[in-house]
mmCIF file of C-alpha atoms and ligand atoms in Angstrom:
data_model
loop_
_atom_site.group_PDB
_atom_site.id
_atom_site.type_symbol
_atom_site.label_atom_id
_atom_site.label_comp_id
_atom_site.label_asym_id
_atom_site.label_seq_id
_atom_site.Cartn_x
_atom_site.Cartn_y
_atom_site.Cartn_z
ATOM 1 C CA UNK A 1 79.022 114.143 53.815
ATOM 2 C CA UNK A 2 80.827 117.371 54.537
ATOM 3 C CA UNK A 3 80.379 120.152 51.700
ATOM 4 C CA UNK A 4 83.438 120.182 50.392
ATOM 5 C CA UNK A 5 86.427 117.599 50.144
ATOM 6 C CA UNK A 6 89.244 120.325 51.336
ATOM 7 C CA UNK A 7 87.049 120.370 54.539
ATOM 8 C CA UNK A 8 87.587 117.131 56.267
ATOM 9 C CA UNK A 9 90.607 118.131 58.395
ATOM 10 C CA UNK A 10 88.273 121.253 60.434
ATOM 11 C CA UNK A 11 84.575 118.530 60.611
ATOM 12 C CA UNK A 12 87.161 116.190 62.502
ATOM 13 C CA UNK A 13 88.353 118.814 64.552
ATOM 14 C CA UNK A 14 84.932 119.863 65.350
ATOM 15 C CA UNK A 15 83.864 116.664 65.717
ATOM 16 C CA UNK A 16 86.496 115.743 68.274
ATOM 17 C CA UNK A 17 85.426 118.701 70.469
ATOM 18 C CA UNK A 18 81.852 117.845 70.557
ATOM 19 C CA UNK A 19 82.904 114.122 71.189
ATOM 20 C CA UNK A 20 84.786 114.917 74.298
ATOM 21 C CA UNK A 21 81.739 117.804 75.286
ATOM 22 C CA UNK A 22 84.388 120.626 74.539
ATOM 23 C CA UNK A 23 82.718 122.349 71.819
ATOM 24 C CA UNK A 24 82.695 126.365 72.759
ATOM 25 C CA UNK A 25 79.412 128.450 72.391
ATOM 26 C CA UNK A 26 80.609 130.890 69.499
ATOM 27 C CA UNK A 27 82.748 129.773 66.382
ATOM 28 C CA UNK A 28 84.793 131.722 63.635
ATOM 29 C CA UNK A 29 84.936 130.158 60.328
ATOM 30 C CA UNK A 30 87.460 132.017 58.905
ATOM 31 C CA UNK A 31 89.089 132.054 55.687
ATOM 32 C CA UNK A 32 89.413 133.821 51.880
ATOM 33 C CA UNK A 33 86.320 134.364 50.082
ATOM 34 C CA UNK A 34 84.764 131.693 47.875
ATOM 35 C CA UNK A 35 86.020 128.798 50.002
ATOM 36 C CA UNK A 36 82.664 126.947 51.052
ATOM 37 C CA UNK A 37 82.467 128.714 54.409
ATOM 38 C CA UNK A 38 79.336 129.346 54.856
ATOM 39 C CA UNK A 39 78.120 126.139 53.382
ATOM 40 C CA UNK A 40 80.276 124.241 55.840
ATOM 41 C CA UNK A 41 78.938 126.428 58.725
ATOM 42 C CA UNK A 42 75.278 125.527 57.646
ATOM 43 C CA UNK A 43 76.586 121.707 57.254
ATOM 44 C CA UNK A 44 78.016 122.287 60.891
ATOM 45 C CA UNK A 45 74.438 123.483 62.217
ATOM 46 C CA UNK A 46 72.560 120.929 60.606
ATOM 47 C CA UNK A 47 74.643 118.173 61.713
ATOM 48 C CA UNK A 48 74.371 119.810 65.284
ATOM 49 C CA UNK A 49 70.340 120.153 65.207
ATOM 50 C CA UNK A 50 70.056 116.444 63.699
ATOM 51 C CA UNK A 51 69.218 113.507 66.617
ATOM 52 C CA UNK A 52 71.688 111.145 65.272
ATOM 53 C CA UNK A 53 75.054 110.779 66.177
ATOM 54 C CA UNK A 54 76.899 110.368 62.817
ATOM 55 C CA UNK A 55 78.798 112.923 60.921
ATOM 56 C CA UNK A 56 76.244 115.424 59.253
ATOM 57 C CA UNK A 57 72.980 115.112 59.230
ATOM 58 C CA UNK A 58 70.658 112.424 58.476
ATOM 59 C CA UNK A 59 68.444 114.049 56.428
ATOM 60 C CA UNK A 60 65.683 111.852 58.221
ATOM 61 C CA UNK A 61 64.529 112.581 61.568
ATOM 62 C CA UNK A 62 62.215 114.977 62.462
ATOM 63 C CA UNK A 63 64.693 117.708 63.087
ATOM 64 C CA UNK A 64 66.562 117.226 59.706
ATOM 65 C CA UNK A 65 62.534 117.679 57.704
ATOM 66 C CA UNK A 66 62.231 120.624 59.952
ATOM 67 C CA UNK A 67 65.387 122.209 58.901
ATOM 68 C CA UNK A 68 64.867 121.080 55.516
ATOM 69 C CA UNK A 69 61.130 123.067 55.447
ATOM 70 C CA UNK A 70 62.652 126.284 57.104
ATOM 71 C CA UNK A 71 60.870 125.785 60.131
ATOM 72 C CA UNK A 72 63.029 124.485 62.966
ATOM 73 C CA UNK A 73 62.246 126.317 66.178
ATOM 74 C CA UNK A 74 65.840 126.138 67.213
ATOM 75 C CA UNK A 75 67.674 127.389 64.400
ATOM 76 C CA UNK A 76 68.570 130.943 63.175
ATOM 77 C CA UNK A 77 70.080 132.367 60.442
ATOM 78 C CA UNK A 78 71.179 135.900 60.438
ATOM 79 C CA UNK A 79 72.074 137.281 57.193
ATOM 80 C CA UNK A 80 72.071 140.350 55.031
ATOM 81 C CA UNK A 81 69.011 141.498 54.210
ATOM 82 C CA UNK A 82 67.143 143.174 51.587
ATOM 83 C CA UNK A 83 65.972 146.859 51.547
ATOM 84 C CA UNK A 84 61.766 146.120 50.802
ATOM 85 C CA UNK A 85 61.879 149.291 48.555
ATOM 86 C CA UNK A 86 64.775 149.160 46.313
ATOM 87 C CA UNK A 87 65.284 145.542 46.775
ATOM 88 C CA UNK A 88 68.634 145.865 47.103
ATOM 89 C CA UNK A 89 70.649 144.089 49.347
ATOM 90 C CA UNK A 90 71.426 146.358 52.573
ATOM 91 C CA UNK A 91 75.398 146.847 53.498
ATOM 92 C CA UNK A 92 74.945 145.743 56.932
ATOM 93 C CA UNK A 93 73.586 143.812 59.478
ATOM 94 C CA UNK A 94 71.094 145.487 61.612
ATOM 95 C CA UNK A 95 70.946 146.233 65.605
ATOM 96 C CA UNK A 96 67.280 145.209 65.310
ATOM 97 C CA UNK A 97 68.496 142.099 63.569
ATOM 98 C CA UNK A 98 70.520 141.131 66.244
ATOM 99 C CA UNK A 99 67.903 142.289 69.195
ATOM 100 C CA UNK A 100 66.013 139.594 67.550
ATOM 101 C CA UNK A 101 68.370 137.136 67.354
ATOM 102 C CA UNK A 102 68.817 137.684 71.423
ATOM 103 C CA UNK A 103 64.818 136.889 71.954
ATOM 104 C CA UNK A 104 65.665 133.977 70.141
ATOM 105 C CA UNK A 105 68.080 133.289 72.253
ATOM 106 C CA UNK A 106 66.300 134.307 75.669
ATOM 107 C CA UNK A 107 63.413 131.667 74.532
ATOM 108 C CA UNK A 108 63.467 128.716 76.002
ATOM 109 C CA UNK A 109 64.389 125.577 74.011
ATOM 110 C CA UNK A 110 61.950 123.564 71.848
ATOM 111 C CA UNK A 111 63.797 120.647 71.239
ATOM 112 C CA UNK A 112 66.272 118.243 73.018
ATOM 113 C CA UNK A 113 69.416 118.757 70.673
ATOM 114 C CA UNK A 114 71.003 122.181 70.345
ATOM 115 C CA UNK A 115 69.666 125.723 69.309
ATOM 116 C CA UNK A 116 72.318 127.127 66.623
ATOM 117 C CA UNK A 117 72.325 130.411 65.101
ATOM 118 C CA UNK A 118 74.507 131.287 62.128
ATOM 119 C CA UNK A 119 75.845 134.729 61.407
ATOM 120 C CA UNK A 120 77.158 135.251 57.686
ATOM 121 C CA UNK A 121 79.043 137.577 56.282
ATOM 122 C CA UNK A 122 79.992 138.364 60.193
ATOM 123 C CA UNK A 123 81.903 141.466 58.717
ATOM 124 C CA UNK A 124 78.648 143.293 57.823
ATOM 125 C CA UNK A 125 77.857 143.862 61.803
ATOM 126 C CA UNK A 126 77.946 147.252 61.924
ATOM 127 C CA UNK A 127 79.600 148.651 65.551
ATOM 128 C CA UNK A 128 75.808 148.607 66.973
ATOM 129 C CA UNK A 129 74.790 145.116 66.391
ATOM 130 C CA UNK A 130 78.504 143.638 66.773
ATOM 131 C CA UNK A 131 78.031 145.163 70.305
ATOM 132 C CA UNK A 132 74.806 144.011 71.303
ATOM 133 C CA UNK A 133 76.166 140.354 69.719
ATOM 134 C CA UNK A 134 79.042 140.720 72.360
ATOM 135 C CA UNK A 135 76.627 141.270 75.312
ATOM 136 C CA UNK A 136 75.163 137.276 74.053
ATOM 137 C CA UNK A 137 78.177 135.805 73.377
ATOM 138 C CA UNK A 138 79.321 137.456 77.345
ATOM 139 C CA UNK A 139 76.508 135.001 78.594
ATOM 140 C CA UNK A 140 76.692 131.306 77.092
ATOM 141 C CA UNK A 141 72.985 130.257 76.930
ATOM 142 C CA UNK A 142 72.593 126.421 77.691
ATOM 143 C CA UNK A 143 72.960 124.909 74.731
ATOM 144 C CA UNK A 144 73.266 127.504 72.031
ATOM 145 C CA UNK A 145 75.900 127.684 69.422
ATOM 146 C CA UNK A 146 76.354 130.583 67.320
ATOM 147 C CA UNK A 147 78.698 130.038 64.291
ATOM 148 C CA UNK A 148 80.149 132.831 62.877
ATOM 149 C CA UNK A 149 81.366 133.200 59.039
ATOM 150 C CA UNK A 150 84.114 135.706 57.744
ATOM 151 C CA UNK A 151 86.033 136.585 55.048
ATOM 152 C CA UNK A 152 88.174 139.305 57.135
ATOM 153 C CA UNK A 153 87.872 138.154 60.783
ATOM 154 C CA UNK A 154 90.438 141.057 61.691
ATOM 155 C CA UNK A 155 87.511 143.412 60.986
ATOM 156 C CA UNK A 156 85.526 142.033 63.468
ATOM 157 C CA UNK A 157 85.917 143.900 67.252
ATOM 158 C CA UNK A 158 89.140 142.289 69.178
ATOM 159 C CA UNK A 159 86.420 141.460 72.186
ATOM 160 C CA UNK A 160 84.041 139.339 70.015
ATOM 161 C CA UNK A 161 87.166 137.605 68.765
ATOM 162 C CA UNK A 162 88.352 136.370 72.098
ATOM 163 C CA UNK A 163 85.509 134.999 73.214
ATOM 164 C CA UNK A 164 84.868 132.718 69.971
ATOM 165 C CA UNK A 165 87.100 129.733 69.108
ATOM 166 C CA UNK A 166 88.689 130.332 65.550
ATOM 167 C CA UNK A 167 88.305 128.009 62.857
ATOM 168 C CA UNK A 168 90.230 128.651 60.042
ATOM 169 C CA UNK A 169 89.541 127.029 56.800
ATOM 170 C CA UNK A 170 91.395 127.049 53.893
ATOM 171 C CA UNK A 171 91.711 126.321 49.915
ATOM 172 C CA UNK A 172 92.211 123.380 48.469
ATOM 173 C CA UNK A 173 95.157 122.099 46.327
ATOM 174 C CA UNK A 174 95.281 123.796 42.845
ATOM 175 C CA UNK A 175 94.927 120.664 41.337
ATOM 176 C CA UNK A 176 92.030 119.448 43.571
ATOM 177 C CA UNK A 177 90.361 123.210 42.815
ATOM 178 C CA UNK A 178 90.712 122.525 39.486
ATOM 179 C CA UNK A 179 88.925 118.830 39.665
ATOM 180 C CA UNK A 180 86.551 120.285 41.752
ATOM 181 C CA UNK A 181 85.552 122.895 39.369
ATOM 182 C CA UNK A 182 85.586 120.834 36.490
ATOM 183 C CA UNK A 183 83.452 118.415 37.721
ATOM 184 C CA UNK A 184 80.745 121.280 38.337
ATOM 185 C CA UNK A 185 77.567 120.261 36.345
ATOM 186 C CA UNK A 186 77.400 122.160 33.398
ATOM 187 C CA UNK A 187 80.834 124.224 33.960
ATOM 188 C CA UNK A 188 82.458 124.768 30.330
ATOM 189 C CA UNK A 189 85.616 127.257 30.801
ATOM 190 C CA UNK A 190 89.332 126.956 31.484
ATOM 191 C CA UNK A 191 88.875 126.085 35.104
ATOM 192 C CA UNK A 192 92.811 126.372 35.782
ATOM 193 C CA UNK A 193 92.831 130.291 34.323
ATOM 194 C CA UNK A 194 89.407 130.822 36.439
ATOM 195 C CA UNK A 195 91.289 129.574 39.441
ATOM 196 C CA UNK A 196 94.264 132.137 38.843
ATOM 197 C CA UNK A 197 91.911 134.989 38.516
ATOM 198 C CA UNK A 198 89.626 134.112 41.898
ATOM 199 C CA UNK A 199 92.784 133.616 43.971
ATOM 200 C CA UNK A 200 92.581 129.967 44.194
ATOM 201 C CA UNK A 201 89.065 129.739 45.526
ATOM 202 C CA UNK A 202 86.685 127.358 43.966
ATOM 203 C CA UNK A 203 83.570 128.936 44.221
ATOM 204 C CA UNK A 204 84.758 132.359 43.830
ATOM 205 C CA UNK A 205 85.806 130.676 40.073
ATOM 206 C CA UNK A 206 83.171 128.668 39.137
ATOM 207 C CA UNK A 207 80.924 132.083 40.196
ATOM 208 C CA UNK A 208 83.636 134.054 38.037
ATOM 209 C CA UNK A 209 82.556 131.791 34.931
ATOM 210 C CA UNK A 210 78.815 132.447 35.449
ATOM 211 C CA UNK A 211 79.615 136.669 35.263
ATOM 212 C CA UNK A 212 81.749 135.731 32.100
ATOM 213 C CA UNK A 213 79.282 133.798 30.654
ATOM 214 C CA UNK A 214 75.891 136.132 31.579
ATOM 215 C CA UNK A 215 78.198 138.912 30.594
ATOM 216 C CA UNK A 216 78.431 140.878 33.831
ATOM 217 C CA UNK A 217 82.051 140.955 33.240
ATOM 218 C CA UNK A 218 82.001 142.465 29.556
ATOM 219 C CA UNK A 219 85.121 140.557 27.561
ATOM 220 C CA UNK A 220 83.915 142.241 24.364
ATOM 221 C CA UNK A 221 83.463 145.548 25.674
ATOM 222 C CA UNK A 222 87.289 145.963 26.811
ATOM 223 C CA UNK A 223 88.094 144.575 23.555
ATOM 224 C CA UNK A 224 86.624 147.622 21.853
ATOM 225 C CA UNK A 225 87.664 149.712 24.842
ATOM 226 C CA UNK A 226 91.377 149.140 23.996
ATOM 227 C CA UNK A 227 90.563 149.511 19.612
ATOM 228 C CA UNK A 228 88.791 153.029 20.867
ATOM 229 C CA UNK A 229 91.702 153.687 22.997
ATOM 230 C CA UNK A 230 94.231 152.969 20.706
ATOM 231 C CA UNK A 231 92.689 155.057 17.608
ATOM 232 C CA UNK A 232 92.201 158.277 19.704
ATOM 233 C CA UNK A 233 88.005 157.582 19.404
ATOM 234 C CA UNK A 234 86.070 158.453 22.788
ATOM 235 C CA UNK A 235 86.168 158.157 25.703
ATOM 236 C CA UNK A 236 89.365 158.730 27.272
ATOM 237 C CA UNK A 237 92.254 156.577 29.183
ATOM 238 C CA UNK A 238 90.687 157.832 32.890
ATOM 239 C CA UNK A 239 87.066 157.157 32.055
ATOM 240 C CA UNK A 240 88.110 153.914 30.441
ATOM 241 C CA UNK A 241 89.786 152.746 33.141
ATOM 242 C CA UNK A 242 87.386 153.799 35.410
ATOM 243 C CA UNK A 243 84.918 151.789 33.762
ATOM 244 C CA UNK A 244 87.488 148.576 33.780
ATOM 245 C CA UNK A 245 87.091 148.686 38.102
ATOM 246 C CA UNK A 246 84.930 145.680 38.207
ATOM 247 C CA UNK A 247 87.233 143.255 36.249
ATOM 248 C CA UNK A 248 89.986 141.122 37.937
ATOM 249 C CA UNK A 249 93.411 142.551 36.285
ATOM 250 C CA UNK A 250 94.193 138.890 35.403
ATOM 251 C CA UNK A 251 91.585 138.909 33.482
ATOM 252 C CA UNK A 252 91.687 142.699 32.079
ATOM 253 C CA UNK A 253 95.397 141.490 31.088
ATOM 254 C CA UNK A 254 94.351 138.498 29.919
ATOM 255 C CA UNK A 255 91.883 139.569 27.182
ATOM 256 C CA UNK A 256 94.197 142.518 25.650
ATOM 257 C CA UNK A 257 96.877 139.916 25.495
ATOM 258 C CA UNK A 258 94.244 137.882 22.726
ATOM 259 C CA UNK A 259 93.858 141.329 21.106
ATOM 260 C CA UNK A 260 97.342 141.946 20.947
ATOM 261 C CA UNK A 261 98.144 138.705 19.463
ATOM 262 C CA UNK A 262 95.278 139.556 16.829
ATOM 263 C CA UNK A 263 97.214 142.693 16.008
ATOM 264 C CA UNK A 264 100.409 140.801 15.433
ATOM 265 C CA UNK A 265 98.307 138.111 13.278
ATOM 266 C CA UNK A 266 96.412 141.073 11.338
ATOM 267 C CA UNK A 267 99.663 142.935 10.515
ATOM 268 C CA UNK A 268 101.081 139.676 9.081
ATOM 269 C CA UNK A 269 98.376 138.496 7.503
ATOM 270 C CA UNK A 270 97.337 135.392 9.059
ATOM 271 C CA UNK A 271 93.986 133.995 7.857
ATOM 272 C CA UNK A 272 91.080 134.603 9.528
ATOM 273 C CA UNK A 273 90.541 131.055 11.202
ATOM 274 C CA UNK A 274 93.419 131.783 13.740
ATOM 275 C CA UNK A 275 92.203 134.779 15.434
ATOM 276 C CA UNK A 276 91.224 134.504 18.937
ATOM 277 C CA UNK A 277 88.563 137.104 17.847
ATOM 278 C CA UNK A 278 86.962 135.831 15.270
ATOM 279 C CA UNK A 279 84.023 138.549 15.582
ATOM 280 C CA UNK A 280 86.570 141.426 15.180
ATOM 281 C CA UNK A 281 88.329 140.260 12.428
ATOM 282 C CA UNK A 282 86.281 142.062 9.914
ATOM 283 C CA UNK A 283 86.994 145.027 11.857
ATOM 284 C CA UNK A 284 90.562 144.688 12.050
ATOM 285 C CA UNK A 285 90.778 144.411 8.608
ATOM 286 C CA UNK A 286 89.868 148.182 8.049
ATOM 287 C CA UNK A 287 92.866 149.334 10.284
ATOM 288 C CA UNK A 288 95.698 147.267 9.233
ATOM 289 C CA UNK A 289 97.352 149.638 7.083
ATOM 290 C CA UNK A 290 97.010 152.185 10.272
ATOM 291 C CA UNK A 291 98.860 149.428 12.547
ATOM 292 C CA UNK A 292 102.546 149.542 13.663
ATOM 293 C CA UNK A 293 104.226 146.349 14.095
ATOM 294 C CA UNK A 294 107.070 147.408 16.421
ATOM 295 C CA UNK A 295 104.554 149.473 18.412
ATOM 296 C CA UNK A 296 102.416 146.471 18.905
ATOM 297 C CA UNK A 297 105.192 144.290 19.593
ATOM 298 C CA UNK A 298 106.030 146.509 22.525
ATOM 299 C CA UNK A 299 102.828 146.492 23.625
ATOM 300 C CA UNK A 300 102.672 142.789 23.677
ATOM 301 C CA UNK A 301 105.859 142.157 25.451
ATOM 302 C CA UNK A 302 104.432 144.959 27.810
ATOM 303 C CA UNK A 303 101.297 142.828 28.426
ATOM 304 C CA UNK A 304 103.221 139.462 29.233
ATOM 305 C CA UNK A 305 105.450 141.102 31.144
ATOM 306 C CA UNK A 306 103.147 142.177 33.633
ATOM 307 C CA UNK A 307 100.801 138.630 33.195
ATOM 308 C CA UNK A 308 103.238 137.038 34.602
ATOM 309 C CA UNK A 309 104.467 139.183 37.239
ATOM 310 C CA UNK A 310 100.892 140.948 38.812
ATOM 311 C CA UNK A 311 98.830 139.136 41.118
ATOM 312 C CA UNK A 312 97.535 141.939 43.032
ATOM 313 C CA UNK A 313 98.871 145.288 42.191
ATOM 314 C CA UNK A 314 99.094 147.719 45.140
ATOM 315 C CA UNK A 315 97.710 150.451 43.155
ATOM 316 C CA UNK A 316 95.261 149.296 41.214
ATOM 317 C CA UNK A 317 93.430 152.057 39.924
ATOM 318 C CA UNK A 318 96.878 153.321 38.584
ATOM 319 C CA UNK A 319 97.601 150.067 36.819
ATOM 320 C CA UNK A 320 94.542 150.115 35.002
ATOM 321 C CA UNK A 321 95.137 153.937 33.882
ATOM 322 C CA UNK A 322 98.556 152.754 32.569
ATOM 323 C CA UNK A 323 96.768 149.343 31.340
ATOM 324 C CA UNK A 324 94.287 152.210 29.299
ATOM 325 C CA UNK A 325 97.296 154.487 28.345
ATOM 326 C CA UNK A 326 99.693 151.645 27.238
ATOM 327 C CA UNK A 327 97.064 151.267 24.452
ATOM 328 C CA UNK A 328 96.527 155.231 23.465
ATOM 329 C CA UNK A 329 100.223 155.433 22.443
ATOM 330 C CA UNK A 330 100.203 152.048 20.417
ATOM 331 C CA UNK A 331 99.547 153.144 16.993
HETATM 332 ZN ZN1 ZN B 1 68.666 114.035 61.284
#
């Protein structure tokens, strides 16, 4: 079973290649973020390391329970790692990472199918490593493999392209995205407005609704951004919108649009059970009499207008300063 159902068209190609003993020694699976990449090139490595001849891998031979344990003398997986004293991941991946991964390489091989190494994100080679990779990938070793993964192959050196083949790999569907992220155990969400904000990519949504939900991505705290913005409390537009950099501007958009439409309800006095905010309707209550209707209508017409319109604003740290600004001169 490949990883993903969007993938079948690339594990034939690959597939045909090894059939006909034409599969290169270095491979670029390339495509937007949140895709399955690197789960297809670990699919790809275990289905090369396995000793039977199907698609994938067995799961049962020897080779597969070595994988499977983390201790297969032919495999490698080269990765970001962790600084051991702040525990933070690193930015990059090592020269000493890679001098490794060449020993690896040099040693002869343990078993009878092929070594493979992995290399994911292959964008965080710094100019050292991605140099001392080329010098490998220069000199095919017998039957090594080295898969590469990227989410912006153009950033990797022009000579390590050319001497990999390039696999790209793409999104599914919209409406397959959306089946496959609905049928995600334990996903509750609108997976179709998820979708919109992660560009289409599956995983990149159904990791999108785990921030949401764990409240790394703080819907209630640009709710009470915009009400501080909007009656002149601290702090300011810039600082506000400085502190809006990590959210998606679909989403940013998204959620003022609900408060907008909870002015509009407030200033007409809809009951409480319609708000799309029910926790800030107590709150609301104590600045009707402040509110504006034509001032929030503007606003509103403001925020749609751009909903529709903004995918991916050039600019963005401007947008969200006029996002922040559109809100001060509301009242
Ligand atoms: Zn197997």
């Amino acid at each position: 079973m490949i990883p993903y159902s969007w993938q079948q068209k690339q594990a034939a190609v690959l597939h045909d290649l090894q059939q006909q003993e034409r599969l290169p020694h270095a491979l670029i699976f390339s495509g937007s973020k949140g895709i399955g990449k690197a789960d297809f090139a670990t699919w790809f490595a275990e289905h090369l390391m396995c000793t039977e001849t199907g698609m994938g891998a067995c799961g049962q031979c020897q080779n597969c329970a070595l994988i499977k344990n983390e201790s297969h003398p032919d495999f490698r997986n080269v990765t970001i790692l962790k600084d051991a004293k702040t525990g933070k991941s690193k930015q990059e991946i090592g020269i000493d990472q890679i001098r490794d991964l060449i020993r690896f390489v040099n040693l002869s091989q343990a078993g009878v199918s092929y070594k493979v190494v992995v290399i994911s994100p292959a964008d965080a080679l710094n100019v050292s490593s991605a140099n001392s990779l080329l010098k490998l990938l220069e000199e095919p070793q017998g039957r090594t493999i080295i898969l590469l993964v990227s989410d912006q192959v153009e950033k990797l050196p022009a000579t390590i392209r050319s001497r990999c083949q390039i696999i790209n790999m793409s999104a599914p569907s919209t409406e397959e995205a959306i089946d496959w992220v609905n049928s995600q155990e334990g996903f509750v969400g609108d997976a179709e407005t998820l979708l919109k904000l992660a560009q289409g990519a599956p995983l990149a949504a159904l990791a999108l609704a785990e921030e949401l939900s764990d409240g790394t991505i703080d819907y209630n705290g640009v709710i009470t951004d915009c009400l501080n913005l909007m009656f002149n409390r601290r702090p300011g537009v810039f600082e506000t919108s400085q502190s809006w950099q990590g959210c998606p501007i679909k989403a940013l958009i998204e959620w003022q649009l609900s408060l907008s439409r909870d002015l509009i309800r407030l200033i007409n006095g809809v009951p409480k059970r319609y708000y799309e905010n029910q926790d800030k309707y107590e709150a609301l209550q104590k600045v009707r009499d402040r509110l504006n209707l034509s001032k929030v209508l503007v606003l509103y017409d403001y925020l749609t207008d751009i909903y529709a319109k903004t995918d991916a604003p050039l600019r963005p740290e401007t947008f969200r300063e006029q996002l922040a600004l559109r809100w001060k001169q509301s009242l």
